[in-house]
């Protein structure tokens, strides 16, 4: 039976060539995505900014609804095709989206590193990226074997495939699935499939390709339960991240403990956070996570 680690932890993104957190405060953050800087809302930036000015290519102005809405105010004419960035050997396109992000989540970089560490020395692993979005995690995992990429958005999967082409990874054994994650996982259980690792990055709310409704609190227990059935004592990891919810990582760890009773190992939990540049270098939390791994 997997054991929950006593102390929470922080998985820290310290910035990389494609992304830097320049400053934050007063409910906003100031970030560089390659050559362009942007300002986005950030409720957890409770402190005051360090810099007196934030020159930016654009700012996302949120709507009055806490759960969404808003628009970009762009000060710089950006290419309609976006611009190329890279994480290690993974190349991808960035551009502002109506959902306030820029086609990737930079705070996931330490997660990609961690997953690779769990699969070190392997090139035959079978892994799955659920809610895989534009595929950076999928392409990172593909170094170690076959990957199943699942996302309900046809547009996101198309962008993920374009990122694979941009990275020179068209020949990697990746199965691209436009599907409802919960239904897909349930089918994989019925097929008696198994995986060496699974990453889940579910939204608070979403819709499947056939207009299926996803609500995190209602759907997550069964989804994690099905994913747990796809793992065995030779599997390496399960990683779960959750954003923008009133929930503790302790709750996520408890869910993993319940669903992974059949497996040995360790369950760890805590926050994803991004480290600012410059003097003071504050940590800005972005998400909570829980992860299971073999106890090595």
PDB file of C-alpha atoms in Angstrom:
ATOM      1  CA  UNK A   1       0.000   0.000   0.000  1.00  0.00           C
ATOM      2  CA  UNK A   2       1.340   3.420  -0.952  1.00  0.00           C
ATOM      3  CA  UNK A   3       2.297   5.707   1.939  1.00  0.00           C
ATOM      4  CA  UNK A   4       1.647   9.466   1.993  1.00  0.00           C
ATOM      5  CA  UNK A   5       4.702  11.603   2.729  1.00  0.00           C
ATOM      6  CA  UNK A   6       4.235  13.620   5.922  1.00  0.00           C
ATOM      7  CA  UNK A   7       5.386  17.010   4.655  1.00  0.00           C
ATOM      8  CA  UNK A   8       4.091  18.865   1.587  1.00  0.00           C
ATOM      9  CA  UNK A   9       6.649  20.014  -0.962  1.00  0.00           C
ATOM     10  CA  UNK A  10       7.113  22.626  -3.664  1.00  0.00           C
ATOM     11  CA  UNK A  11       7.990  21.762  -7.257  1.00  0.00           C
ATOM     12  CA  UNK A  12       9.688  24.921  -8.413  1.00  0.00           C
ATOM     13  CA  UNK A  13      10.018  26.330 -11.916  1.00  0.00           C
ATOM     14  CA  UNK A  14      13.057  28.607 -11.893  1.00  0.00           C
ATOM     15  CA  UNK A  15      12.569  29.943 -15.399  1.00  0.00           C
ATOM     16  CA  UNK A  16      14.074  28.696 -18.648  1.00  0.00           C
ATOM     17  CA  UNK A  17      14.958  30.086 -22.053  1.00  0.00           C
ATOM     18  CA  UNK A  18      11.335  30.220 -23.194  1.00  0.00           C
ATOM     19  CA  UNK A  19       9.831  31.586 -19.987  1.00  0.00           C
ATOM     20  CA  UNK A  20      10.702  33.944 -17.116  1.00  0.00           C
ATOM     21  CA  UNK A  21       8.617  35.401 -14.311  1.00  0.00           C
ATOM     22  CA  UNK A  22       9.865  38.982 -14.255  1.00  0.00           C
ATOM     23  CA  UNK A  23       7.732  40.356 -11.419  1.00  0.00           C
ATOM     24  CA  UNK A  24       4.378  39.913  -9.690  1.00  0.00           C
ATOM     25  CA  UNK A  25       2.080  41.673  -7.271  1.00  0.00           C
ATOM     26  CA  UNK A  26      -1.253  43.435  -6.754  1.00  0.00           C
ATOM     27  CA  UNK A  27      -3.098  40.490  -8.289  1.00  0.00           C
ATOM     28  CA  UNK A  28      -1.074  40.354 -11.511  1.00  0.00           C
ATOM     29  CA  UNK A  29       2.091  38.768 -12.915  1.00  0.00           C
ATOM     30  CA  UNK A  30       4.610  40.035 -15.453  1.00  0.00           C
ATOM     31  CA  UNK A  31       6.113  37.297 -17.613  1.00  0.00           C
ATOM     32  CA  UNK A  32       8.432  36.906 -20.589  1.00  0.00           C
ATOM     33  CA  UNK A  33       7.512  34.280 -23.164  1.00  0.00           C
ATOM     34  CA  UNK A  34      10.629  34.289 -25.286  1.00  0.00           C
ATOM     35  CA  UNK A  35      10.968  37.776 -26.857  1.00  0.00           C
ATOM     36  CA  UNK A  36       7.569  39.059 -25.693  1.00  0.00           C
ATOM     37  CA  UNK A  37       6.442  40.161 -22.217  1.00  0.00           C
ATOM     38  CA  UNK A  38       2.830  39.928 -21.048  1.00  0.00           C
ATOM     39  CA  UNK A  39       0.768  40.842 -18.000  1.00  0.00           C
ATOM     40  CA  UNK A  40      -1.809  38.367 -16.722  1.00  0.00           C
ATOM     41  CA  UNK A  41      -4.120  38.187 -13.697  1.00  0.00           C
ATOM     42  CA  UNK A  42      -2.772  36.273 -10.688  1.00  0.00           C
ATOM     43  CA  UNK A  43      -4.971  36.260  -7.554  1.00  0.00           C
ATOM     44  CA  UNK A  44      -2.221  34.679  -5.441  1.00  0.00           C
ATOM     45  CA  UNK A  45       0.172  37.596  -5.990  1.00  0.00           C
ATOM     46  CA  UNK A  46      -0.886  39.280  -2.738  1.00  0.00           C
ATOM     47  CA  UNK A  47       2.261  41.406  -2.376  1.00  0.00           C
ATOM     48  CA  UNK A  48       3.317  44.571  -4.196  1.00  0.00           C
ATOM     49  CA  UNK A  49       5.382  44.564  -7.420  1.00  0.00           C
ATOM     50  CA  UNK A  50       9.121  45.224  -7.159  1.00  0.00           C
ATOM     51  CA  UNK A  51       9.471  46.939 -10.549  1.00  0.00           C
ATOM     52  CA  UNK A  52       8.071  50.409 -11.153  1.00  0.00           C
ATOM     53  CA  UNK A  53       7.137  49.712 -14.782  1.00  0.00           C
ATOM     54  CA  UNK A  54       5.953  46.654 -16.698  1.00  0.00           C
ATOM     55  CA  UNK A  55       6.456  47.320 -20.432  1.00  0.00           C
ATOM     56  CA  UNK A  56       4.555  44.566 -22.215  1.00  0.00           C
ATOM     57  CA  UNK A  57       3.332  43.373 -25.589  1.00  0.00           C
ATOM     58  CA  UNK A  58      -0.104  42.926 -24.075  1.00  0.00           C
ATOM     59  CA  UNK A  59      -2.236  42.389 -20.997  1.00  0.00           C
ATOM     60  CA  UNK A  60      -5.115  40.021 -20.331  1.00  0.00           C
ATOM     61  CA  UNK A  61      -7.954  41.971 -18.715  1.00  0.00           C
ATOM     62  CA  UNK A  62     -10.280  39.603 -16.837  1.00  0.00           C
ATOM     63  CA  UNK A  63     -14.053  39.805 -16.944  1.00  0.00           C
ATOM     64  CA  UNK A  64     -16.248  40.216 -13.915  1.00  0.00           C
ATOM     65  CA  UNK A  65     -16.878  36.462 -13.677  1.00  0.00           C
ATOM     66  CA  UNK A  66     -14.440  34.741 -11.319  1.00  0.00           C
ATOM     67  CA  UNK A  67     -14.471  31.568 -13.411  1.00  0.00           C
ATOM     68  CA  UNK A  68     -13.589  33.060 -16.774  1.00  0.00           C
ATOM     69  CA  UNK A  69     -14.103  35.737 -19.350  1.00  0.00           C
ATOM     70  CA  UNK A  70     -11.893  38.604 -20.287  1.00  0.00           C
ATOM     71  CA  UNK A  71      -9.867  39.703 -23.277  1.00  0.00           C
ATOM     72  CA  UNK A  72      -6.366  40.566 -24.417  1.00  0.00           C
ATOM     73  CA  UNK A  73      -5.311  44.178 -24.898  1.00  0.00           C
ATOM     74  CA  UNK A  74      -2.314  43.901 -27.215  1.00  0.00           C
ATOM     75  CA  UNK A  75       0.136  46.786 -27.551  1.00  0.00           C
ATOM     76  CA  UNK A  76       2.365  44.995 -30.076  1.00  0.00           C
ATOM     77  CA  UNK A  77       1.406  43.489 -33.420  1.00  0.00           C
ATOM     78  CA  UNK A  78       2.088  39.775 -33.013  1.00  0.00           C
ATOM     79  CA  UNK A  79       2.336  37.147 -35.724  1.00  0.00           C
ATOM     80  CA  UNK A  80      -0.960  35.324 -36.276  1.00  0.00           C
ATOM     81  CA  UNK A  81       1.031  32.094 -36.387  1.00  0.00           C
ATOM     82  CA  UNK A  82       2.669  32.768 -33.018  1.00  0.00           C
ATOM     83  CA  UNK A  83       6.374  32.402 -32.336  1.00  0.00           C
ATOM     84  CA  UNK A  84       8.638  29.425 -31.739  1.00  0.00           C
ATOM     85  CA  UNK A  85       9.954  28.529 -28.278  1.00  0.00           C
ATOM     86  CA  UNK A  86      11.686  25.444 -26.894  1.00  0.00           C
ATOM     87  CA  UNK A  87      12.041  23.344 -23.770  1.00  0.00           C
ATOM     88  CA  UNK A  88      15.126  21.161 -24.205  1.00  0.00           C
ATOM     89  CA  UNK A  89      14.553  19.324 -27.505  1.00  0.00           C
ATOM     90  CA  UNK A  90      10.793  20.045 -27.510  1.00  0.00           C
ATOM     91  CA  UNK A  91       9.893  22.936 -29.814  1.00  0.00           C
ATOM     92  CA  UNK A  92       6.477  24.566 -29.769  1.00  0.00           C
ATOM     93  CA  UNK A  93       4.479  27.614 -30.792  1.00  0.00           C
ATOM     94  CA  UNK A  94       3.291  30.254 -28.326  1.00  0.00           C
ATOM     95  CA  UNK A  95       0.570  32.846 -28.826  1.00  0.00           C
ATOM     96  CA  UNK A  96      -2.137  34.484 -26.701  1.00  0.00           C
ATOM     97  CA  UNK A  97      -5.385  32.513 -26.427  1.00  0.00           C
ATOM     98  CA  UNK A  98      -8.894  33.573 -25.322  1.00  0.00           C
ATOM     99  CA  UNK A  99      -8.315  31.535 -22.148  1.00  0.00           C
ATOM    100  CA  UNK A 100      -5.577  33.927 -20.891  1.00  0.00           C
ATOM    101  CA  UNK A 101      -2.671  31.522 -21.407  1.00  0.00           C
ATOM    102  CA  UNK A 102      -0.231  31.224 -24.317  1.00  0.00           C
ATOM    103  CA  UNK A 103      -0.664  27.622 -25.534  1.00  0.00           C
ATOM    104  CA  UNK A 104       1.513  26.080 -22.828  1.00  0.00           C
ATOM    105  CA  UNK A 105       1.865  26.014 -19.045  1.00  0.00           C
ATOM    106  CA  UNK A 106       5.449  26.908 -18.058  1.00  0.00           C
ATOM    107  CA  UNK A 107       5.038  25.827 -14.433  1.00  0.00           C
ATOM    108  CA  UNK A 108       4.805  22.228 -15.695  1.00  0.00           C
ATOM    109  CA  UNK A 109       8.500  22.178 -16.672  1.00  0.00           C
ATOM    110  CA  UNK A 110       9.643  20.584 -13.360  1.00  0.00           C
ATOM    111  CA  UNK A 111       6.895  17.980 -13.786  1.00  0.00           C
ATOM    112  CA  UNK A 112       8.255  16.986 -17.193  1.00  0.00           C
ATOM    113  CA  UNK A 113      11.735  16.683 -15.660  1.00  0.00           C
ATOM    114  CA  UNK A 114      10.403  14.571 -12.795  1.00  0.00           C
ATOM    115  CA  UNK A 115       8.537  12.172 -15.095  1.00  0.00           C
ATOM    116  CA  UNK A 116      11.645  11.671 -17.177  1.00  0.00           C
ATOM    117  CA  UNK A 117      13.612  10.859 -14.032  1.00  0.00           C
ATOM    118  CA  UNK A 118      11.094   8.137 -13.147  1.00  0.00           C
ATOM    119  CA  UNK A 119      11.656   6.577 -16.588  1.00  0.00           C
ATOM    120  CA  UNK A 120      15.435   7.082 -16.716  1.00  0.00           C
ATOM    121  CA  UNK A 121      17.227   4.502 -18.830  1.00  0.00           C
ATOM    122  CA  UNK A 122      14.038   3.257 -20.506  1.00  0.00           C
ATOM    123  CA  UNK A 123      12.969   3.545 -24.124  1.00  0.00           C
ATOM    124  CA  UNK A 124      10.111   1.017 -23.993  1.00  0.00           C
ATOM    125  CA  UNK A 125       7.733   2.696 -21.533  1.00  0.00           C
ATOM    126  CA  UNK A 126       4.001   2.991 -22.203  1.00  0.00           C
ATOM    127  CA  UNK A 127       2.674   6.294 -20.843  1.00  0.00           C
ATOM    128  CA  UNK A 128      -0.468   8.405 -21.127  1.00  0.00           C
ATOM    129  CA  UNK A 129      -0.995  12.173 -20.994  1.00  0.00           C
ATOM    130  CA  UNK A 130      -4.629  12.944 -20.142  1.00  0.00           C
ATOM    131  CA  UNK A 131      -5.925  16.454 -20.872  1.00  0.00           C
ATOM    132  CA  UNK A 132      -2.686  16.698 -22.833  1.00  0.00           C
ATOM    133  CA  UNK A 133      -3.435  20.108 -24.400  1.00  0.00           C
ATOM    134  CA  UNK A 134      -0.716  21.163 -26.898  1.00  0.00           C
ATOM    135  CA  UNK A 135       1.501  18.210 -26.160  1.00  0.00           C
ATOM    136  CA  UNK A 136       4.670  19.440 -24.465  1.00  0.00           C
ATOM    137  CA  UNK A 137       4.407  16.768 -21.772  1.00  0.00           C
ATOM    138  CA  UNK A 138       3.624  14.181 -24.433  1.00  0.00           C
ATOM    139  CA  UNK A 139       6.696  15.067 -26.473  1.00  0.00           C
ATOM    140  CA  UNK A 140       8.860  15.044 -23.341  1.00  0.00           C
ATOM    141  CA  UNK A 141       7.612  11.540 -22.484  1.00  0.00           C
ATOM    142  CA  UNK A 142       8.082  10.254 -26.041  1.00  0.00           C
ATOM    143  CA  UNK A 143      11.839  10.027 -25.456  1.00  0.00           C
ATOM    144  CA  UNK A 144      11.116   6.995 -23.288  1.00  0.00           C
ATOM    145  CA  UNK A 145       8.692   5.028 -25.476  1.00  0.00           C
ATOM    146  CA  UNK A 146       5.066   5.024 -26.606  1.00  0.00           C
ATOM    147  CA  UNK A 147       2.705   7.781 -25.469  1.00  0.00           C
ATOM    148  CA  UNK A 148      -1.073   8.089 -25.650  1.00  0.00           C
ATOM    149  CA  UNK A 149      -2.129  11.756 -25.814  1.00  0.00           C
ATOM    150  CA  UNK A 150      -5.771  12.410 -24.869  1.00  0.00           C
ATOM    151  CA  UNK A 151      -7.608  15.729 -25.150  1.00  0.00           C
ATOM    152  CA  UNK A 152     -11.223  16.591 -25.910  1.00  0.00           C
ATOM    153  CA  UNK A 153     -10.264  19.580 -28.072  1.00  0.00           C
ATOM    154  CA  UNK A 154      -9.605  18.800 -31.728  1.00  0.00           C
ATOM    155  CA  UNK A 155      -7.841  22.159 -32.029  1.00  0.00           C
ATOM    156  CA  UNK A 156      -5.495  21.393 -29.118  1.00  0.00           C
ATOM    157  CA  UNK A 157      -4.597  17.976 -30.506  1.00  0.00           C
ATOM    158  CA  UNK A 158      -3.933  19.522 -33.919  1.00  0.00           C
ATOM    159  CA  UNK A 159      -1.597  22.046 -32.270  1.00  0.00           C
ATOM    160  CA  UNK A 160       0.119  19.230 -30.370  1.00  0.00           C
ATOM    161  CA  UNK A 161       0.764  17.426 -33.652  1.00  0.00           C
ATOM    162  CA  UNK A 162       2.144  20.635 -35.154  1.00  0.00           C
ATOM    163  CA  UNK A 163       4.484  20.919 -32.167  1.00  0.00           C
ATOM    164  CA  UNK A 164       5.621  17.344 -32.805  1.00  0.00           C
ATOM    165  CA  UNK A 165       6.417  18.277 -36.406  1.00  0.00           C
ATOM    166  CA  UNK A 166       8.221  21.433 -35.293  1.00  0.00           C
ATOM    167  CA  UNK A 167      10.293  19.304 -32.892  1.00  0.00           C
ATOM    168  CA  UNK A 168      11.178  16.745 -35.575  1.00  0.00           C
ATOM    169  CA  UNK A 169       9.233  14.068 -33.672  1.00  0.00           C
ATOM    170  CA  UNK A 170       6.688  12.955 -36.270  1.00  0.00           C
ATOM    171  CA  UNK A 171       8.183   9.477 -36.175  1.00  0.00           C
ATOM    172  CA  UNK A 172       7.752   9.075 -32.417  1.00  0.00           C
ATOM    173  CA  UNK A 173       5.207   6.383 -31.378  1.00  0.00           C
ATOM    174  CA  UNK A 174       2.476   8.765 -30.189  1.00  0.00           C
ATOM    175  CA  UNK A 175      -1.215   7.863 -30.294  1.00  0.00           C
ATOM    176  CA  UNK A 176      -3.230  11.083 -30.723  1.00  0.00           C
ATOM    177  CA  UNK A 177      -6.770  10.794 -29.308  1.00  0.00           C
ATOM    178  CA  UNK A 178      -9.519  13.423 -29.536  1.00  0.00           C
ATOM    179  CA  UNK A 179     -11.690  11.992 -26.794  1.00  0.00           C
ATOM    180  CA  UNK A 180     -13.354  12.556 -23.457  1.00  0.00           C
ATOM    181  CA  UNK A 181     -10.694  11.647 -20.886  1.00  0.00           C
ATOM    182  CA  UNK A 182     -13.034   9.931 -18.426  1.00  0.00           C
ATOM    183  CA  UNK A 183     -14.686   7.798 -21.108  1.00  0.00           C
ATOM    184  CA  UNK A 184     -11.339   6.927 -22.666  1.00  0.00           C
ATOM    185  CA  UNK A 185      -9.869   5.814 -19.327  1.00  0.00           C
ATOM    186  CA  UNK A 186     -12.926   3.641 -18.640  1.00  0.00           C
ATOM    187  CA  UNK A 187     -12.554   1.975 -22.054  1.00  0.00           C
ATOM    188  CA  UNK A 188      -8.862   1.332 -21.425  1.00  0.00           C
ATOM    189  CA  UNK A 189      -9.794  -0.426 -18.165  1.00  0.00           C
ATOM    190  CA  UNK A 190     -12.262  -2.664 -20.032  1.00  0.00           C
ATOM    191  CA  UNK A 191      -9.530  -3.440 -22.572  1.00  0.00           C
ATOM    192  CA  UNK A 192      -7.242  -4.438 -19.668  1.00  0.00           C
ATOM    193  CA  UNK A 193      -4.532  -2.069 -20.818  1.00  0.00           C
ATOM    194  CA  UNK A 194      -1.640  -1.111 -18.547  1.00  0.00           C
ATOM    195  CA  UNK A 195       0.690   1.885 -18.436  1.00  0.00           C
ATOM    196  CA  UNK A 196       4.063   2.632 -16.910  1.00  0.00           C
ATOM    197  CA  UNK A 197       3.064   6.210 -16.139  1.00  0.00           C
ATOM    198  CA  UNK A 198       0.063   8.527 -16.350  1.00  0.00           C
ATOM    199  CA  UNK A 199      -0.166  12.297 -16.031  1.00  0.00           C
ATOM    200  CA  UNK A 200      -3.498  14.042 -15.452  1.00  0.00           C
ATOM    201  CA  UNK A 201      -3.991  17.798 -15.724  1.00  0.00           C
ATOM    202  CA  UNK A 202      -7.784  18.196 -15.573  1.00  0.00           C
ATOM    203  CA  UNK A 203      -9.576  21.542 -15.793  1.00  0.00           C
ATOM    204  CA  UNK A 204     -12.102  22.742 -13.254  1.00  0.00           C
ATOM    205  CA  UNK A 205     -14.796  22.550 -15.935  1.00  0.00           C
ATOM    206  CA  UNK A 206     -14.802  21.334 -19.509  1.00  0.00           C
ATOM    207  CA  UNK A 207     -16.700  19.671 -22.327  1.00  0.00           C
ATOM    208  CA  UNK A 208     -15.874  16.573 -24.324  1.00  0.00           C
ATOM    209  CA  UNK A 209     -15.964  16.256 -28.131  1.00  0.00           C
ATOM    210  CA  UNK A 210     -19.605  15.073 -27.939  1.00  0.00           C
ATOM    211  CA  UNK A 211     -20.536  17.850 -25.499  1.00  0.00           C
ATOM    212  CA  UNK A 212     -19.904  15.676 -22.447  1.00  0.00           C
ATOM    213  CA  UNK A 213     -19.703  17.795 -19.294  1.00  0.00           C
ATOM    214  CA  UNK A 214     -16.687  17.603 -16.969  1.00  0.00           C
ATOM    215  CA  UNK A 215     -16.799  19.000 -13.431  1.00  0.00           C
ATOM    216  CA  UNK A 216     -13.663  18.401 -11.415  1.00  0.00           C
ATOM    217  CA  UNK A 217     -15.066  17.605  -7.978  1.00  0.00           C
ATOM    218  CA  UNK A 218     -17.685  15.244  -9.424  1.00  0.00           C
ATOM    219  CA  UNK A 219     -15.556  13.495 -12.028  1.00  0.00           C
ATOM    220  CA  UNK A 220     -12.080  13.310 -10.514  1.00  0.00           C
ATOM    221  CA  UNK A 221     -12.551  10.375  -8.076  1.00  0.00           C
ATOM    222  CA  UNK A 222     -13.795   7.974 -10.759  1.00  0.00           C
ATOM    223  CA  UNK A 223     -11.194   9.150 -13.276  1.00  0.00           C
ATOM    224  CA  UNK A 224      -8.321   8.640 -10.836  1.00  0.00           C
ATOM    225  CA  UNK A 225      -9.824   5.286  -9.897  1.00  0.00           C
ATOM    226  CA  UNK A 226      -9.806   4.136 -13.517  1.00  0.00           C
ATOM    227  CA  UNK A 227      -6.262   5.417 -14.037  1.00  0.00           C
ATOM    228  CA  UNK A 228      -5.157   3.497 -10.940  1.00  0.00           C
ATOM    229  CA  UNK A 229      -6.523   0.301 -12.507  1.00  0.00           C
ATOM    230  CA  UNK A 230      -4.233   0.902 -15.489  1.00  0.00           C
ATOM    231  CA  UNK A 231      -1.136   0.775 -13.252  1.00  0.00           C
ATOM    232  CA  UNK A 232       0.560  -2.211 -11.647  1.00  0.00           C
ATOM    233  CA  UNK A 233       3.535  -2.885  -9.394  1.00  0.00           C
ATOM    234  CA  UNK A 234       5.909  -2.411 -12.338  1.00  0.00           C
ATOM    235  CA  UNK A 235       4.523   1.038 -13.193  1.00  0.00           C
ATOM    236  CA  UNK A 236       6.627   4.098 -12.426  1.00  0.00           C
ATOM    237  CA  UNK A 237       4.312   7.024 -11.671  1.00  0.00           C
ATOM    238  CA  UNK A 238       0.989   8.800 -11.622  1.00  0.00           C
ATOM    239  CA  UNK A 239       1.011  12.605 -11.539  1.00  0.00           C
ATOM    240  CA  UNK A 240      -2.088  14.738 -10.889  1.00  0.00           C
ATOM    241  CA  UNK A 241      -2.239  18.545 -11.052  1.00  0.00           C
ATOM    242  CA  UNK A 242      -5.222  20.756 -10.257  1.00  0.00           C
ATOM    243  CA  UNK A 243      -5.605  24.495 -10.904  1.00  0.00           C
ATOM    244  CA  UNK A 244      -7.991  27.222  -9.768  1.00  0.00           C
ATOM    245  CA  UNK A 245      -9.994  25.269  -7.194  1.00  0.00           C
ATOM    246  CA  UNK A 246     -10.658  25.610  -3.486  1.00  0.00           C
ATOM    247  CA  UNK A 247      -8.930  22.364  -2.608  1.00  0.00           C
ATOM    248  CA  UNK A 248      -5.816  21.213  -0.759  1.00  0.00           C
ATOM    249  CA  UNK A 249      -3.052  18.983  -2.056  1.00  0.00           C
ATOM    250  CA  UNK A 250      -3.740  16.890   1.064  1.00  0.00           C
ATOM    251  CA  UNK A 251      -7.129  16.025  -0.448  1.00  0.00           C
ATOM    252  CA  UNK A 252      -5.490  14.963  -3.723  1.00  0.00           C
ATOM    253  CA  UNK A 253      -3.014  12.791  -1.811  1.00  0.00           C
ATOM    254  CA  UNK A 254      -5.868  11.167   0.095  1.00  0.00           C
ATOM    255  CA  UNK A 255      -7.629  10.377  -3.175  1.00  0.00           C
ATOM    256  CA  UNK A 256      -4.488   8.768  -4.598  1.00  0.00           C
ATOM    257  CA  UNK A 257      -3.996   6.759  -1.406  1.00  0.00           C
ATOM    258  CA  UNK A 258      -7.525   5.361  -1.652  1.00  0.00           C
ATOM    259  CA  UNK A 259      -7.353   4.488  -5.349  1.00  0.00           C
ATOM    260  CA  UNK A 260      -3.792   3.071  -5.279  1.00  0.00           C
ATOM    261  CA  UNK A 261      -4.241   0.695  -2.341  1.00  0.00           C
ATOM    262  CA  UNK A 262      -3.157  -2.217  -4.520  1.00  0.00           C
ATOM    263  CA  UNK A 263       0.295  -0.710  -5.134  1.00  0.00           C
ATOM    264  CA  UNK A 264       3.384  -0.090  -3.011  1.00  0.00           C
ATOM    265  CA  UNK A 265       5.238   3.193  -3.235  1.00  0.00           C
ATOM    266  CA  UNK A 266       5.146   6.779  -2.013  1.00  0.00           C
ATOM    267  CA  UNK A 267       2.543   9.523  -2.475  1.00  0.00           C
ATOM    268  CA  UNK A 268       3.875  13.073  -2.347  1.00  0.00           C
ATOM    269  CA  UNK A 269       1.904  16.300  -2.582  1.00  0.00           C
ATOM    270  CA  UNK A 270       2.269  20.063  -2.513  1.00  0.00           C
ATOM    271  CA  UNK A 271       2.374  23.109  -4.771  1.00  0.00           C
ATOM    272  CA  UNK A 272       3.689  23.939  -8.193  1.00  0.00           C
ATOM    273  CA  UNK A 273       5.311  27.373  -8.068  1.00  0.00           C
ATOM    274  CA  UNK A 274       7.353  29.709 -10.244  1.00  0.00           C
ATOM    275  CA  UNK A 275      10.401  31.582  -8.941  1.00  0.00           C
ATOM    276  CA  UNK A 276      10.700  35.252  -9.852  1.00  0.00           C
ATOM    277  CA  UNK A 277      13.842  36.673 -11.350  1.00  0.00           C
ATOM    278  CA  UNK A 278      15.937  39.252  -9.550  1.00  0.00           C
ATOM    279  CA  UNK A 279      16.544  40.286  -5.968  1.00  0.00           C
ATOM    280  CA  UNK A 280      14.146  38.700  -3.512  1.00  0.00           C
ATOM    281  CA  UNK A 281      13.103  36.020  -6.028  1.00  0.00           C
ATOM    282  CA  UNK A 282       9.671  35.350  -4.590  1.00  0.00           C
ATOM    283  CA  UNK A 283       7.836  32.079  -5.189  1.00  0.00           C
ATOM    284  CA  UNK A 284       4.469  32.388  -6.914  1.00  0.00           C
ATOM    285  CA  UNK A 285       2.220  29.324  -6.400  1.00  0.00           C
ATOM    286  CA  UNK A 286       0.254  28.246  -9.454  1.00  0.00           C
ATOM    287  CA  UNK A 287      -1.326  24.842  -8.767  1.00  0.00           C
ATOM    288  CA  UNK A 288      -1.540  21.921  -6.365  1.00  0.00           C
ATOM    289  CA  UNK A 289      -0.409  18.400  -7.125  1.00  0.00           C
ATOM    290  CA  UNK A 290      -0.219  14.863  -5.824  1.00  0.00           C
ATOM    291  CA  UNK A 291       2.040  12.202  -7.281  1.00  0.00           C
ATOM    292  CA  UNK A 292       2.648   8.508  -6.788  1.00  0.00           C
ATOM    293  CA  UNK A 293       5.948   6.799  -7.507  1.00  0.00           C
ATOM    294  CA  UNK A 294       7.748   3.606  -6.687  1.00  0.00           C
ATOM    295  CA  UNK A 295       9.708   3.765  -3.427  1.00  0.00           C
ATOM    296  CA  UNK A 296      13.288   3.509  -4.663  1.00  0.00           C
TER     297      UNK A 296
END
